[in-house]
Amino acid sequence: MGKSEELFKRAKKVIPGGVNSPVRAYQAVGGVPRFISKADGARIIDEDGREYIDFVGSWGPLILGHARKEVLEAVCKAARNGLSFGAATRAEVEMAELIKEMVPSVEMVRLVNSGTEAVMSAVRLARGFTGRPKIIKFEGCYHGHSDSMLVKAGSGLMTGSLSSSAGIPEATANDTLVAQFNDIDSVARLFEYNPSQIAAVITELVPGNMGLVLPKEGFLQQLRRFCTENGTLLIADEVITGFRLGTGGAQELFGIQPDLTTFGKIIGGGLPVGAFGGRRDIMSMVAPCGNIYQAGTLSGNPLATAAGITQLLILKKHPEIYSRISALTQTLADELTKQIQKYDVPATVNHIGSLFCMFFTNSRVESYDDTHSCNVNVYATYFNYMLRQGIYLAPSQFEVGFISDAHTEDDIESLLKKTEKFFRKNAF
Ligand code: HOZ
């Protein structure tokens, strides 16, 4: 028995499913989750000493790769000064200033500990600001695991074929209205049936939790218009896309001005962080300025801010990183597409910036409904084949792949070669 297997056995006795987040459990692909002991650059090493080229990157934070020297040094330096004060620090101010500078729609920002917290707080704020109860979200979008967001959500729920979580009070679920991403009529209908009731529309600007779905031309702009016309706030969930699709995130790329934005992942450089921010008039309602309460002992933690600031400053100083990782992703997508055609594989590749997803379906994937045509069994076989070949992909068809600055052309080549071997060996 390998060490991962041994640990998984022990883990299952004391941790639900043996994991601390369902997407790690390999339930959709079968087999034993790899227990990771260390990582460096684009490589992770499991407890059995096996090395993998990592295309998950801790689900997004590690845009510079694992254990980036400057980030580690900043964290170690901060740690020597104390791990947590539960009091205000200079680094929090610097981090807030940096986010505001890089994302102009953010006039004020509050740091929290995760993307979930950021969304939960932003939704409460939207309700408090507008005095309205309802929220529109999109099917297949995932905004963390706060109650009102676990209705028809993506990521682990979609992977586990759970349309919504149990344990959500009916009243809460009823206040979460669900529309279809890229279908503006589905949004219009909800506005029509719920006049003056909708506090906010929340969306991933580029959904990355049902695989990768790109916004159709004009969709986000129409959404913005609907919100403005109806006195509804637009909350952009940029937990994945923030500082990944450029220093200004997806909102800069698509020219969208949200009222509120949620962040996580990259702003923590691998440590637990989230943030929500936006218009000054709205953010001014957060306690202690206003009466919408939000708090946290570890919010703005000195280690997390040290890692986040360092990573953000590197990205700001070296915007060429974005062109480099986008070019690697473009090559990957182009070459995969050629292989798909050559071997007549029922698959299609979506990509943007340094995000990619190969869906095992003949059709294009432009909506949540389109994802239903994917053959998850083929994905499971592909995943396990790649894992044996030393390539670490997301253990679900409905997650995305991440390219970091630590990936090289050889790493991309390796993924391509092994995929081609898989395509050649299997009949589709
Ligand atoms: N958004 C991430 C996956 N799509 C979260 C990772 C997790 O749930 O553990």
Coordinates of N, CA and C in Angstrom, one line a residue, residues 151-327:
V151 N -27.1 27.2 -4.0 CA -28.3 26.8 -4.8 C -27.8 26.7 -6.3
K152 N -28.0 25.5 -6.8 CA -27.6 25.2 -8.2 C -26.2 25.7 -8.5
A153 N -25.3 25.3 -7.6 CA -23.9 25.8 -7.7 C -23.0 24.8 -8.5
G154 N -21.9 25.3 -9.0 CA -20.9 24.5 -9.7 C -19.9 23.9 -8.8
S155 N -18.7 23.7 -9.3 CA -17.6 23.1 -8.6 C -17.9 21.8 -8.0
G156 N -17.6 21.6 -6.7 CA -17.8 20.3 -6.1 C -19.3 19.8 -6.1
L157 N -20.2 20.7 -6.1 CA -21.6 20.3 -6.1 C -21.9 19.7 -7.5
M158 N -21.4 20.4 -8.5 CA -21.7 19.9 -9.9 C -21.0 18.6 -10.1
T159 N -19.8 18.5 -9.6 CA -19.0 17.2 -9.7 C -19.7 16.1 -9.0
G160 N -20.3 16.4 -7.9 CA -21.0 15.3 -7.1 C -22.4 15.2 -7.5
S161 N -22.8 15.8 -8.6 CA -24.2 15.8 -9.1 C -25.2 16.2 -8.0
L162 N -24.8 17.1 -7.1 CA -25.8 17.7 -6.1 C -26.2 19.0 -6.7
S163 N -27.5 19.2 -7.0 CA -27.8 20.5 -7.6 C -27.8 21.6 -6.5
S164 N -28.1 21.3 -5.3 CA -28.0 22.3 -4.2 C -27.6 21.5 -3.0
S165 N -27.1 22.2 -2.0 CA -26.8 21.6 -0.7 C -28.0 21.4 0.2
A166 N -28.0 20.3 0.9 CA -29.1 20.2 2.0 C -28.6 21.1 3.1
G167 N -29.6 21.4 4.0 CA -29.2 22.3 5.2 C -29.4 23.7 5.0
I168 N -30.0 24.1 3.8 CA -30.2 25.5 3.5 C -31.7 25.8 3.8
P169 N -32.0 26.7 4.7 CA -33.4 27.0 5.0 C -34.2 27.4 3.7
E170 N -35.4 26.9 3.6 CA -36.2 27.2 2.4 C -36.3 28.7 2.1
A171 N -36.4 29.5 3.2 CA -36.6 30.9 3.0 C -35.3 31.5 2.3
T172 N -34.2 31.0 2.7 CA -32.9 31.4 2.1 C -32.8 31.0 0.7
A173 N -33.1 29.7 0.4 CA -33.1 29.2 -1.0 C -34.0 30.0 -1.8
N174 N -35.2 30.3 -1.3 CA -36.2 31.1 -2.1 C -35.8 32.5 -2.5
D175 N -34.9 33.0 -1.7 CA -34.4 34.4 -2.0 C -33.2 34.3 -3.0
T176 N -32.8 33.1 -3.4 CA -31.7 33.0 -4.4 C -32.4 32.6 -5.7
L177 N -32.4 33.5 -6.6 CA -33.0 33.2 -7.9 C -31.9 32.8 -8.9
V178 N -32.3 31.8 -9.7 CA -31.2 31.3 -10.6 C -31.5 31.5 -12.1
A179 N -30.5 32.1 -12.7 CA -30.6 32.4 -14.2 C -29.6 31.6 -14.9
Q180 N -29.6 31.7 -16.2 CA -28.6 30.9 -17.0 C -27.6 31.9 -17.6
F181 N -26.3 31.5 -17.3 CA -25.2 32.4 -17.8 C -25.2 32.4 -19.4
N182 N -25.0 33.6 -19.9 CA -25.0 33.8 -21.4 C -26.4 33.8 -22.0
D183 N -27.4 33.9 -21.1 CA -28.8 33.9 -21.6 C -29.5 35.1 -20.9
I184 N -29.4 36.3 -21.5 CA -29.9 37.5 -20.9 C -31.4 37.5 -20.7
D185 N -32.1 36.7 -21.5 CA -33.6 36.6 -21.3 C -33.9 36.0 -20.0
S186 N -33.1 35.0 -19.6 CA -33.4 34.4 -18.3 C -33.3 35.4 -17.1
V187 N -32.4 36.3 -17.3 CA -32.2 37.4 -16.3 C -33.4 38.3 -16.4
A188 N -33.7 38.7 -17.6 CA -34.9 39.7 -17.8 C -36.1 39.1 -17.1
R189 N -36.4 37.8 -17.3 CA -37.6 37.2 -16.7 C -37.6 37.4 -15.2
L190 N -36.5 37.1 -14.6 CA -36.4 37.2 -13.1 C -36.6 38.6 -12.6
F191 N -36.1 39.6 -13.4 CA -36.3 41.0 -13.0 C -37.8 41.3 -13.1
E192 N -38.4 40.8 -14.2 CA -39.8 41.1 -14.5 C -40.7 40.5 -13.4
Y193 N -40.4 39.3 -12.9 CA -41.3 38.6 -11.9 C -41.0 39.1 -10.5
N194 N -39.9 39.8 -10.3 CA -39.5 40.2 -8.9 C -39.2 41.7 -8.9
P195 N -40.2 42.5 -9.3 CA -39.9 44.0 -9.4 C -39.5 44.5 -8.0
S196 N -38.4 45.3 -8.0 CA -37.9 46.0 -6.8 C -37.5 45.0 -5.7
Q197 N -37.3 43.8 -6.0 CA -36.9 42.8 -5.0 C -35.5 42.4 -5.1
I198 N -34.8 42.7 -6.2 CA -33.5 42.1 -6.4 C -32.4 43.0 -5.9
A199 N -31.7 42.6 -4.9 CA -30.6 43.4 -4.3 C -29.4 43.3 -5.2
A200 N -29.1 42.1 -5.7 CA -27.8 42.0 -6.5 C -27.9 40.9 -7.5
V201 N -27.1 41.0 -8.6 CA -26.8 39.9 -9.4 C -25.4 39.6 -9.2
I202 N -25.1 38.3 -8.8 CA -23.7 38.0 -8.6 C -23.3 37.0 -9.7
T203 N -22.1 37.2 -10.3 CA -21.6 36.3 -11.3 C -20.1 36.2 -11.3
E204 N -19.6 35.1 -11.7 CA -18.2 35.0 -12.1 C -18.2 35.6 -13.5
L205 N -17.3 36.6 -13.7 CA -17.4 37.2 -15.0 C -17.0 36.2 -16.1
V206 N -16.1 35.3 -15.7 CA -15.8 34.1 -16.6 C -16.0 32.9 -15.7
P207 N -17.1 32.2 -15.9 CA -17.3 31.1 -15.0 C -16.2 30.0 -15.1
G208 N -15.7 29.7 -14.0 CA -14.6 28.7 -13.9 C -14.9 27.6 -13.0
N209 N -16.1 27.3 -12.7 CA -16.5 26.3 -11.8 C -17.5 25.3 -12.4
M210 N -17.7 25.4 -13.7 CA -18.5 24.4 -14.4 C -17.6 24.0 -15.6
G211 N -16.3 23.8 -15.4 CA -15.4 23.8 -16.4 C -15.2 25.3 -16.7
L212 N -14.8 25.7 -17.9 CA -14.6 27.1 -18.3 C -15.6 27.5 -19.3
V213 N -16.4 28.5 -19.0 CA -17.4 29.0 -20.0 C -17.1 30.5 -20.2
L214 N -16.9 30.9 -21.4 CA -16.6 32.3 -21.7 C -17.9 33.1 -21.9
P215 N -17.9 34.3 -21.4 CA -19.1 35.2 -21.7 C -19.2 35.5 -23.1
K216 N -20.5 35.4 -23.6 CA -20.7 35.7 -25.0 C -20.6 37.2 -25.2
E217 N -20.3 37.7 -26.4 CA -20.1 39.1 -26.6 C -21.3 39.9 -26.2
G218 N -21.1 40.9 -25.4 CA -22.2 41.7 -25.0 C -23.0 41.3 -23.7
F219 N -22.8 40.0 -23.3 CA -23.6 39.5 -22.2 C -23.4 40.3 -20.9
L220 N -22.1 40.4 -20.6 CA -21.8 41.1 -19.3 C -22.2 42.6 -19.4
Q221 N -22.1 43.2 -20.5 CA -22.6 44.6 -20.7 C -24.1 44.7 -20.5
Q222 N -24.8 43.7 -21.0 CA -26.3 43.7 -20.9 C -26.6 43.5 -19.4
L223 N -25.9 42.7 -18.8 CA -26.1 42.4 -17.3 C -25.9 43.7 -16.5
R224 N -24.8 44.4 -16.9 CA -24.5 45.7 -16.2 C -25.7 46.6 -16.4
R225 N -26.2 46.7 -17.6 CA -27.3 47.6 -17.9 C -28.6 47.3 -17.1
F226 N -28.9 46.0 -17.1 CA -30.1 45.5 -16.4 C -30.0 45.9 -14.9
C227 N -28.8 45.7 -14.3 CA -28.6 46.1 -12.9 C -28.8 47.6 -12.7
T228 N -28.2 48.4 -13.5 CA -28.3 49.8 -13.4 C -29.7 50.3 -13.5
E229 N -30.4 49.7 -14.5 CA -31.8 50.2 -14.8 C -32.7 49.8 -13.6
N230 N -32.4 48.7 -12.9 CA -33.3 48.2 -11.9 C -32.8 48.5 -10.4
G231 N -31.8 49.3 -10.3 CA -31.3 49.7 -9.0 C -30.8 48.5 -8.2
T232 N -30.2 47.6 -9.0 CA -29.7 46.3 -8.4 C -28.1 46.4 -8.5
L233 N -27.5 45.9 -7.5 CA -26.0 45.9 -7.6 C -25.5 44.8 -8.4
L234 N -24.4 45.0 -9.1 CA -23.7 43.9 -9.8 C -22.5 43.5 -9.0
I235 N -22.5 42.3 -8.6 CA -21.3 41.8 -7.8 C -20.5 40.9 -8.7
A236 N -19.3 41.3 -9.0 CA -18.4 40.4 -9.8 C -17.6 39.5 -8.9
D237 N -17.8 38.3 -9.1 CA -16.9 37.3 -8.3 C -15.7 37.1 -9.1
E238 N -14.6 37.7 -8.6 CA -13.3 37.6 -9.3 C -12.3 36.8 -8.4
V239 N -12.9 35.8 -7.7 CA -12.0 35.0 -6.8 C -11.0 34.3 -7.7
I240 N -11.5 33.7 -8.8 CA -10.5 33.0 -9.7 C -9.9 34.0 -10.7
T241 N -10.7 34.9 -11.3 CA -10.2 35.7 -12.4 C -9.4 37.0 -11.9
G242 N -9.6 37.4 -10.7 CA -9.0 38.6 -10.2 C -7.4 38.4 -10.2
F243 N -6.8 39.4 -10.8 CA -5.3 39.4 -11.0 C -4.8 38.2 -11.7
R244 N -5.7 37.4 -12.3 CA -5.3 36.3 -13.2 C -5.4 36.6 -14.7
L245 N -6.5 37.3 -15.0 CA -6.7 37.7 -16.4 C -6.1 39.0 -16.7
G246 N -5.1 39.4 -15.9 CA -4.5 40.7 -16.0 C -4.6 41.4 -14.7
T247 N -3.8 42.5 -14.5 CA -3.8 43.1 -13.2 C -5.2 43.6 -12.8
G248 N -6.0 44.0 -13.8 CA -7.3 44.5 -13.4 C -8.4 43.4 -13.5
G249 N -8.0 42.2 -13.7 CA -8.9 41.1 -13.7 C -9.8 41.0 -14.9
A250 N -10.9 40.2 -14.8 CA -11.8 40.1 -15.9 C -12.6 41.4 -16.2
Q251 N -12.8 42.2 -15.1 CA -13.6 43.4 -15.3 C -12.9 44.4 -16.2
E252 N -11.5 44.4 -16.1 CA -10.8 45.3 -17.0 C -10.8 44.7 -18.4
L253 N -10.6 43.4 -18.5 CA -10.6 42.7 -19.8 C -11.9 42.9 -20.6
F254 N -13.0 42.9 -19.9 CA -14.3 43.0 -20.6 C -14.9 44.4 -20.5
G255 N -14.2 45.3 -19.8 CA -14.7 46.7 -19.7 C -16.0 46.8 -18.9
I256 N -16.0 46.0 -17.8 CA -17.2 46.0 -16.9 C -16.9 46.7 -15.6
Q257 N -17.8 47.6 -15.2 CA -17.7 48.3 -13.9 C -18.7 47.7 -12.9
P258 N -18.2 46.7 -12.1 CA -19.2 46.2 -11.1 C -19.3 47.2 -9.9
D259 N -20.4 47.0 -9.1 CA -20.6 47.8 -7.9 C -19.7 47.3 -6.8
L260 N -19.7 45.9 -6.7 CA -18.9 45.3 -5.7 C -18.1 44.1 -6.4
T261 N -16.9 43.8 -5.9 CA -16.1 42.7 -6.4 C -15.6 41.9 -5.2
T262 N -15.6 40.6 -5.5 CA -15.0 39.7 -4.5 C -13.7 39.1 -5.0
F263 N -12.8 39.0 -4.1 CA -11.5 38.4 -4.4 C -11.1 37.3 -3.5
G264 N -10.1 36.5 -3.9 CA -9.5 35.5 -3.0 C -8.3 35.0 -3.7
K265 N -7.9 33.8 -3.5 CA -6.8 33.1 -4.2 C -5.6 34.0 -4.4
I266 N -5.4 34.6 -5.6 CA -4.1 35.3 -5.9 C -3.7 36.3 -4.9
I267 N -4.7 37.1 -4.3 CA -4.4 38.1 -3.4 C -3.8 37.6 -2.1
G268 N -3.8 36.3 -1.9 CA -3.2 35.7 -0.7 C -1.9 34.9 -1.0
G269 N -1.6 34.8 -2.3 CA -0.3 34.2 -2.7 C -0.2 32.7 -2.2
G270 N -1.3 32.1 -1.8 CA -1.2 30.7 -1.3 C -1.6 30.6 0.1
L271 N -1.8 31.8 0.8 CA -2.3 31.8 2.2 C -3.8 32.2 2.2
P272 N -4.5 31.8 3.3 CA -6.0 32.1 3.3 C -6.3 33.5 3.3
V273 N -6.9 34.0 2.2 CA -7.3 35.5 2.1 C -8.5 35.6 1.2
G274 N -9.3 36.5 1.5 CA -10.4 37.0 0.6 C -10.5 38.5 0.8
A275 N -11.3 39.1 -0.1 CA -11.6 40.5 0.1 C -12.8 40.8 -0.7
F276 N -13.6 41.8 -0.2 CA -14.7 42.4 -1.0 C -14.5 43.9 -1.0
G277 N -14.8 44.5 -2.1 CA -14.6 45.9 -2.2 C -15.5 46.5 -3.3
G278 N -15.5 47.8 -3.4 CA -16.2 48.4 -4.5 C -16.5 49.9 -4.2
R279 N -17.7 50.3 -4.6 CA -18.1 51.7 -4.5 C -18.0 52.2 -3.1
R280 N -17.5 53.4 -2.9 CA -17.3 54.0 -1.6 C -18.6 54.1 -0.8
D281 N -19.7 54.5 -1.5 CA -21.0 54.7 -0.9 C -21.5 53.4 -0.3
I282 N -21.2 52.3 -1.0 CA -21.7 51.0 -0.5 C -20.8 50.5 0.6
M283 N -19.5 50.6 0.4 CA -18.6 50.0 1.3 C -18.6 50.8 2.7
S284 N -19.1 52.1 2.6 CA -19.2 52.9 3.8 C -20.3 52.4 4.7
M285 N -21.1 51.5 4.3 CA -22.1 50.9 5.1 C -21.6 49.7 6.0
V286 N -20.4 49.3 5.7 CA -19.8 48.2 6.5 C -19.4 48.7 7.9
A287 N -19.7 47.9 8.9 CA -19.3 48.3 10.3 C -17.8 48.4 10.4
P288 N -17.2 49.3 11.1 CA -17.9 50.2 12.1 C -18.4 51.5 11.5
C289 N -18.2 51.8 10.1 CA -18.8 53.0 9.6 C -20.3 52.9 9.6
G290 N -20.8 51.8 9.1 CA -22.2 51.6 8.9 C -22.7 50.5 9.8
N291 N -24.0 50.1 9.5 CA -24.6 49.1 10.3 C -24.7 47.7 9.7
I292 N -23.8 47.4 8.7 CA -23.8 46.1 8.1 C -22.6 45.4 8.7
Y293 N -22.8 44.4 9.5 CA -21.7 43.8 10.3 C -20.9 42.8 9.6
Q294 N -19.6 42.8 9.8 CA -18.7 41.9 9.2 C -17.4 42.0 10.0
A295 N -16.8 40.8 10.4 CA -15.7 40.9 11.3 C -14.8 39.6 11.1
G296 N -13.6 39.6 11.7 CA -12.8 38.4 11.7 C -11.5 38.5 12.4
T297 N -11.3 37.6 13.4 CA -10.0 37.6 14.2 C -8.8 37.6 13.3
L298 N -8.8 36.8 12.2 CA -7.6 36.6 11.4 C -7.6 37.5 10.1
S299 N -8.7 38.3 10.0 CA -8.8 39.1 8.8 C -7.5 40.0 8.6
G300 N -7.0 40.0 7.4 CA -5.8 40.9 7.2 C -4.6 40.4 7.9
N301 N -4.6 39.1 8.1 CA -3.5 38.4 8.8 C -2.1 38.8 8.2
P302 N -1.1 39.1 9.1 CA 0.2 39.6 8.6 C 0.9 38.6 7.6
L303 N 0.8 37.3 7.8 CA 1.5 36.4 6.9 C 0.8 36.5 5.5
A304 N -0.6 36.5 5.6 CA -1.3 36.4 4.3 C -1.1 37.7 3.5
T305 N -1.1 38.9 4.3 CA -0.9 40.1 3.5 C 0.5 40.2 3.0
A306 N 1.5 39.6 3.7 CA 2.9 39.7 3.2 C 3.0 38.9 1.9
A307 N 2.4 37.7 1.9 CA 2.4 36.9 0.7 C 1.6 37.6 -0.4
G308 N 0.5 38.1 -0.1 CA -0.4 38.7 -1.2 C 0.3 40.0 -1.7
I309 N 0.8 40.8 -0.9 CA 1.4 42.1 -1.4 C 2.6 41.7 -2.3
T310 N 3.4 40.8 -1.8 CA 4.6 40.4 -2.6 C 4.2 39.9 -4.0
Q311 N 3.2 39.0 -4.0 CA 2.7 38.5 -5.3 C 2.1 39.5 -6.2
L312 N 1.3 40.4 -5.6 CA 0.7 41.5 -6.4 C 1.7 42.4 -7.0
L313 N 2.7 42.8 -6.1 CA 3.7 43.7 -6.6 C 4.6 43.1 -7.7
I314 N 4.8 41.8 -7.7 CA 5.6 41.2 -8.8 C 4.7 41.2 -10.0
L315 N 3.4 41.0 -9.9 CA 2.6 41.0 -11.1 C 2.5 42.4 -11.7
K316 N 2.4 43.4 -10.8 CA 2.3 44.8 -11.2 C 3.6 45.2 -11.9
K317 N 4.7 44.8 -11.4 CA 6.0 45.2 -11.9 C 6.3 44.5 -13.2
H318 N 5.8 43.3 -13.4 CA 6.1 42.4 -14.5 C 4.8 42.0 -15.3
P319 N 4.2 42.9 -15.9 CA 2.9 42.6 -16.6 C 3.2 41.6 -17.8
E320 N 4.5 41.5 -18.2 CA 4.8 40.5 -19.2 C 4.6 39.1 -18.8
I321 N 4.4 38.9 -17.5 CA 4.1 37.5 -17.0 C 2.8 37.1 -17.6
Y322 N 1.8 38.0 -17.7 CA 0.5 37.7 -18.2 C 0.6 37.3 -19.7
S323 N 1.4 38.0 -20.4 CA 1.5 37.7 -21.9 C 2.2 36.3 -22.0
R324 N 3.2 36.0 -21.1 CA 3.9 34.8 -21.2 C 2.9 33.6 -20.9
I325 N 2.2 33.7 -19.8 CA 1.4 32.5 -19.4 C 0.2 32.4 -20.4
S326 N -0.3 33.5 -20.9 CA -1.4 33.5 -21.9 C -0.9 32.8 -23.2
A327 N 0.3 33.1 -23.6 CA 0.9 32.5 -24.8 C 1.1 31.0 -24.6

